[in-house]
CSV table of C-alpha atoms in Angstrom, one decimal:
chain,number,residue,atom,x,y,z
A,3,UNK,CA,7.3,-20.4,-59.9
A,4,UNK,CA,9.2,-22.0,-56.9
A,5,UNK,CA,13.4,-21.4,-57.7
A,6,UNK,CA,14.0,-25.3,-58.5
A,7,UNK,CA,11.9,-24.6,-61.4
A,8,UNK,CA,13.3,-22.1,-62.6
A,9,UNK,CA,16.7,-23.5,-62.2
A,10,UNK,CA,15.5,-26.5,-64.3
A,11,UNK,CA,14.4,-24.5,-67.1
A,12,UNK,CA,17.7,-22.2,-66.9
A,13,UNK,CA,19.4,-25.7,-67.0
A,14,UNK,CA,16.8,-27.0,-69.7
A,15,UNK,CA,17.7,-24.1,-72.4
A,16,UNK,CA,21.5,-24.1,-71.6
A,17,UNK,CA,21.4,-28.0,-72.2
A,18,UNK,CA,19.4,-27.1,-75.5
A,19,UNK,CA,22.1,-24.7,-76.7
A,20,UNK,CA,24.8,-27.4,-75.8
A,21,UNK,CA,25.9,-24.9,-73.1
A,22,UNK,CA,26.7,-28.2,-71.1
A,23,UNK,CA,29.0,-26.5,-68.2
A,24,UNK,CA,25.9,-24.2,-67.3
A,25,UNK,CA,23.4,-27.0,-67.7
A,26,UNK,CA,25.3,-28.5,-65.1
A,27,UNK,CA,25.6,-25.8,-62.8
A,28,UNK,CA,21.3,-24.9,-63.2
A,29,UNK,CA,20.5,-29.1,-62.9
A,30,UNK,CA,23.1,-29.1,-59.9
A,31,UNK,CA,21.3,-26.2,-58.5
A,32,UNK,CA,18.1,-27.8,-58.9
A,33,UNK,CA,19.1,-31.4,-57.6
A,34,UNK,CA,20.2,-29.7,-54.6
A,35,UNK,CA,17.1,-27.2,-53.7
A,36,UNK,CA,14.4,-30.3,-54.6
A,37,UNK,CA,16.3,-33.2,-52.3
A,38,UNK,CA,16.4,-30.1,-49.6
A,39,UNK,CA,12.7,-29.4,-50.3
A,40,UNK,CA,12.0,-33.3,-50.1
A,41,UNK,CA,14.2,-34.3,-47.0
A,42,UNK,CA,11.7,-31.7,-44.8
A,43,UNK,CA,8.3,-33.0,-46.8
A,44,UNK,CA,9.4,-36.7,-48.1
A,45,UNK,CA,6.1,-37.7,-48.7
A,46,UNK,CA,5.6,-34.9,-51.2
A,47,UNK,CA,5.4,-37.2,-54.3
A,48,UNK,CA,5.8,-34.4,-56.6
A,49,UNK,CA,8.7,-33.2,-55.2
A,50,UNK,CA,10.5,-37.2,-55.2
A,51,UNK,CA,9.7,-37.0,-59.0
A,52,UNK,CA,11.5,-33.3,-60.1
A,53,UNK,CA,14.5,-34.3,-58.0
A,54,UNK,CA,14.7,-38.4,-59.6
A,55,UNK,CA,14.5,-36.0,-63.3
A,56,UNK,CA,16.7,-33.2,-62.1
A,57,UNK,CA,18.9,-36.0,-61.3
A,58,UNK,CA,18.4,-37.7,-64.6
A,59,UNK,CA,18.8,-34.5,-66.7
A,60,UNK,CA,22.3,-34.4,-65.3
A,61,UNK,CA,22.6,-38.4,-66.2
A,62,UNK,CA,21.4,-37.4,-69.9
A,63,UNK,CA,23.9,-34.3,-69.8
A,64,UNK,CA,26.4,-36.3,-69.5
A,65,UNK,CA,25.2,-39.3,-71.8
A,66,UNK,CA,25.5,-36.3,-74.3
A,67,UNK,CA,29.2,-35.7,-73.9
A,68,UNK,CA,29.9,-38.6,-74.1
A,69,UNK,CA,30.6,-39.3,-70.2
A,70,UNK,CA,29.4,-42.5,-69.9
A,71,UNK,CA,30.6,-43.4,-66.6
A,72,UNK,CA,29.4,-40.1,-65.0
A,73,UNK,CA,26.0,-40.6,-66.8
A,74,UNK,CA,25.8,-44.1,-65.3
A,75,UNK,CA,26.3,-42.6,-61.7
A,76,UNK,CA,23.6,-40.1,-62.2
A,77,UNK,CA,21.4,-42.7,-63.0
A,78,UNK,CA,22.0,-44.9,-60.2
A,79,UNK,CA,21.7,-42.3,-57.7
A,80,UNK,CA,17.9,-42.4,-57.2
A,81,UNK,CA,17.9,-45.9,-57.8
A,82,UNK,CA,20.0,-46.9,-54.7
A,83,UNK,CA,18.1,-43.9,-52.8
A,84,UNK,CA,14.9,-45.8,-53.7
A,85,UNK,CA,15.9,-49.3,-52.6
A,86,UNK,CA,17.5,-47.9,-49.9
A,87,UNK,CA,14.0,-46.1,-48.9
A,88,UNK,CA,11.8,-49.2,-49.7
A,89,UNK,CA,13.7,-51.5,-47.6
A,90,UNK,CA,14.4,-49.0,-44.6
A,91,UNK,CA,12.9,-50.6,-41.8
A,92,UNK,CA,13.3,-47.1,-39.6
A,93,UNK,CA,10.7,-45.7,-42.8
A,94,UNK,CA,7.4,-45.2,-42.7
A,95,UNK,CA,5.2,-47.7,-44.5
A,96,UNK,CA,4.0,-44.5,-46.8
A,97,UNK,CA,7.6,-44.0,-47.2
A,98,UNK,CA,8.2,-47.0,-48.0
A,99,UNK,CA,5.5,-47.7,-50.5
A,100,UNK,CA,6.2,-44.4,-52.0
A,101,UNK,CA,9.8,-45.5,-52.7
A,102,UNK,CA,8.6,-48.7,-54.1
A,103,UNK,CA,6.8,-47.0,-56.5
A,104,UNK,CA,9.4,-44.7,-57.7
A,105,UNK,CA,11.7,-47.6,-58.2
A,106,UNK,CA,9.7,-48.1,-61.6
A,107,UNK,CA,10.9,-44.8,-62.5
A,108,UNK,CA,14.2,-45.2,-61.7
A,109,UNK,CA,14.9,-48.5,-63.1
A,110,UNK,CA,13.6,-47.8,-66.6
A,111,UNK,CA,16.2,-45.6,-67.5
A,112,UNK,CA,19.1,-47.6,-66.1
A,113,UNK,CA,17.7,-50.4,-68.7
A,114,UNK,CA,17.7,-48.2,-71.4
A,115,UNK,CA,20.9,-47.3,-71.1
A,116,UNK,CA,22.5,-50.9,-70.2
A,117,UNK,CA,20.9,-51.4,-73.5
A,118,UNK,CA,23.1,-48.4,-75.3
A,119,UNK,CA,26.5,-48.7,-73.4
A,120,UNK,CA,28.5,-51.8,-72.3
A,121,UNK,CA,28.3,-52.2,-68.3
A,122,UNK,CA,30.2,-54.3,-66.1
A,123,UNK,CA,29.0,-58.0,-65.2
A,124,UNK,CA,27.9,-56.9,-61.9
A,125,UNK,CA,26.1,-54.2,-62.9
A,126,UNK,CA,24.3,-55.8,-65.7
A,127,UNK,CA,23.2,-58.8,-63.1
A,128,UNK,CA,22.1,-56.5,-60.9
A,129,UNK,CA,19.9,-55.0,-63.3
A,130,UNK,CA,18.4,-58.2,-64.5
A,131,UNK,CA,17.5,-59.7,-60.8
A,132,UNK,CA,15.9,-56.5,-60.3
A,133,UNK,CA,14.0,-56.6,-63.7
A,134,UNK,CA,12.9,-60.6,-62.7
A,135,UNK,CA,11.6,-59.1,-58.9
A,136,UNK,CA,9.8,-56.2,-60.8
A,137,UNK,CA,8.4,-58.4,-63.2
A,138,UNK,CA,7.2,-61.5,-60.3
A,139,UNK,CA,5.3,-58.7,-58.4
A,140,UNK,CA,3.1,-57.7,-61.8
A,141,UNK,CA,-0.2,-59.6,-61.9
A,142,UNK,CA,-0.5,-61.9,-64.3
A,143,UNK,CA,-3.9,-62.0,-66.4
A,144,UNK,CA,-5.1,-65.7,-67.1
């Protein structure tokens, strides 16, 4: 099993047991050996998903405390890596299309929790242009 693993499953049973300050420390951990692992093999699909998770474990972690704010950050990290990776024109189109794709991933959760906690104005519109893009590029079945 390659060490990010087993730093997310470390991070996985101390979340479980409410041992939030090691949770963080193992999801930290994590987060930091996957975006390493990625940055050298970025096309490595797998790799993209376990760190957008890792990353959303700490968002959920901190949704449980009640750290809304924090949460919110967490959440938004791969999101704006994603967009920011889509519409990099020094990217690879593979890149590129693989950041696309993940954007699905990243965005669901944001709504989800827009939907649970208050967010600024800003925030919220953002979220709801993005939603309308998302939902012009789905094909539409006559």
């Amino acid at each position: 099993m390659y060490q990010w693993q087993n730093l997310l499953n470390n991070g996985n049973e101390c979340f479980n047991e409410q041992n939030w300050l090691q949770a963080e420390y193992y999801y930290k951990q994590a987060e930091s050996h996957l975006d390493i692992l990625w940055s050298a093999n970025n096309k490595d699909v797998d790799l993209l998903m376990a760190w957008i998770c890792t990353v959303h474990n700490l968002a959920t972690l901190f949704e449980a405390q009640g750290n809304n704010e924090v949460s919110l950050q967490y959440l938004l990290i791969p999101h704006h890596r994603m967009l920011k990776l889509s519409h990099n024109d020094q990217s690879c189109e593979d890149l590129k299309l693989i950041a696309m794709k993940a954007l699905k991933f990243t965005f669901t959760p944001l709504m989800i929790f827009a939907k649970k906690h208050p967010m600024c104005a800003d925030c919220e519109n953002g979220l709801n242009e993005f939603q309308k893009r998302l939902d012009a590029q789905q094909p539409q079945l006559h």
